[in-house]
Amino acid sequence: VLGGYLQYFLYPNLRNLYYLGWDEHLYRMFSSFLDPNFAGAFFTLYFILVFGLTIDYIKGNKKNYSLFLSLLSITTIVAILLTYSRSALIMLIVGSITLLFLKKQKKLIFMILGLAVIFFIFASKNFYIENLNLLRTASSKARLESASHAAVIIRDNPILGVGFNAYRYSQIRYGFIQGDKEKVSHSAAGTDNSFLFVLATTGVVGLLSYLFIWFNILKDEFKALAHNNDFQKTMASIKIASIVAIFVNAFFINSLFYPSIMLWMWVLVGLMENKN
């Protein structure tokens, strides 16, 4: 988050790296990820953790901790908004509502929704800049095109897919990417929807197996909500909210297989599995 603020004010676009396949992302926070969508997704997961702990510390009257975490929550939520990522904004709303519902803080849900509306109103004055336009259609069309390419590959390889880490070569074979994009494109090795990505690379067998893993994880987390230990219940709420949020985000970008996000999610899962 700190790196994001430094980047936002000192390095406002990636125009000089355009030749290496990076988008410009003018006036958007992309931090060390060099992509505002993945930065926004990671920041949102971080916010869910910090915000969940903040609620607990405020209830426990731990003033020093709650003040520090509150400031951290505010700076993080501003960072998410400065990415101007619609997928991150949707993820933030869904994840926060899920967390507040599980923590029985339903009144705060209106605060999150109100913040989103206020941001949309204030951001609308910059909609004439394509990168900052929350109603932009270019990226939506690109995602639909990406999904249509995945659908063709899934249609021809429904059972076991084309093989993990082989998606780029399948796209080349189908003629979906050509020329310099075969080597330079950062998106050629995947599609913008994590579930279509799993289905295309590992087929129905792989998708069902993958979803079964997450089903068992969620089942354990909901069991943990019934425990008497308040901290364990808080962590279970944070993890359920994180999973719901990242699953929603994964319909727009391939966030479930982004290394930094995978590391974050599986460490969270490991904390619950290490029950002792």
GROMACS .gro file of C-alpha atoms in nm, residues 7 14 21-23 25 28-43 83 85 87 143 186 253 258:
model
   29
    7GLN     CA    1   0.398   0.514  -0.728
   14LEU     CA    2   0.352   0.280  -1.741
   21GLY     CA    3   0.332  -0.557  -2.304
   22TRP     CA    4   0.219  -0.345  -2.008
   23ASP     CA    5  -0.088  -0.122  -2.037
   25HIS     CA    6  -0.275   0.271  -1.656
   28ARG     CA    7  -0.418   0.485  -1.149
   29MET     CA    8  -0.253   0.315  -0.854
   30PHE     CA    9  -0.087  -0.010  -0.963
   31SER     CA   10   0.189  -0.030  -0.698
   32SER     CA   11   0.456  -0.299  -0.739
   33PHE     CA   12   0.207  -0.520  -0.927
   34LEU     CA   13   0.220  -0.293  -1.237
   35ASP     CA   14  -0.151  -0.369  -1.279
   36PRO     CA   15  -0.432  -0.183  -1.095
   37ASN     CA   16  -0.674  -0.477  -1.110
   38PHE     CA   17  -0.445  -0.723  -0.934
   39ALA     CA   18  -0.321  -0.450  -0.699
   40GLY     CA   19  -0.683  -0.368  -0.613
   41ALA     CA   20  -0.766  -0.734  -0.550
   42PHE     CA   21  -0.466  -0.778  -0.321
   43PHE     CA   22  -0.539  -0.453  -0.136
   83THR     CA   23  -0.682   0.183  -0.856
   85SER     CA   24  -1.056  -0.100  -1.079
   87SER     CA   25  -1.349  -0.560  -1.026
  143ARG     CA   26  -1.284  -0.971  -2.130
  186HIS     CA   27   0.111  -1.103  -2.041
  253ILE     CA   28  -0.962  -1.130  -1.374
  258TYR     CA   29  -0.209  -1.473  -0.941
   0.00000   0.00000   0.00000
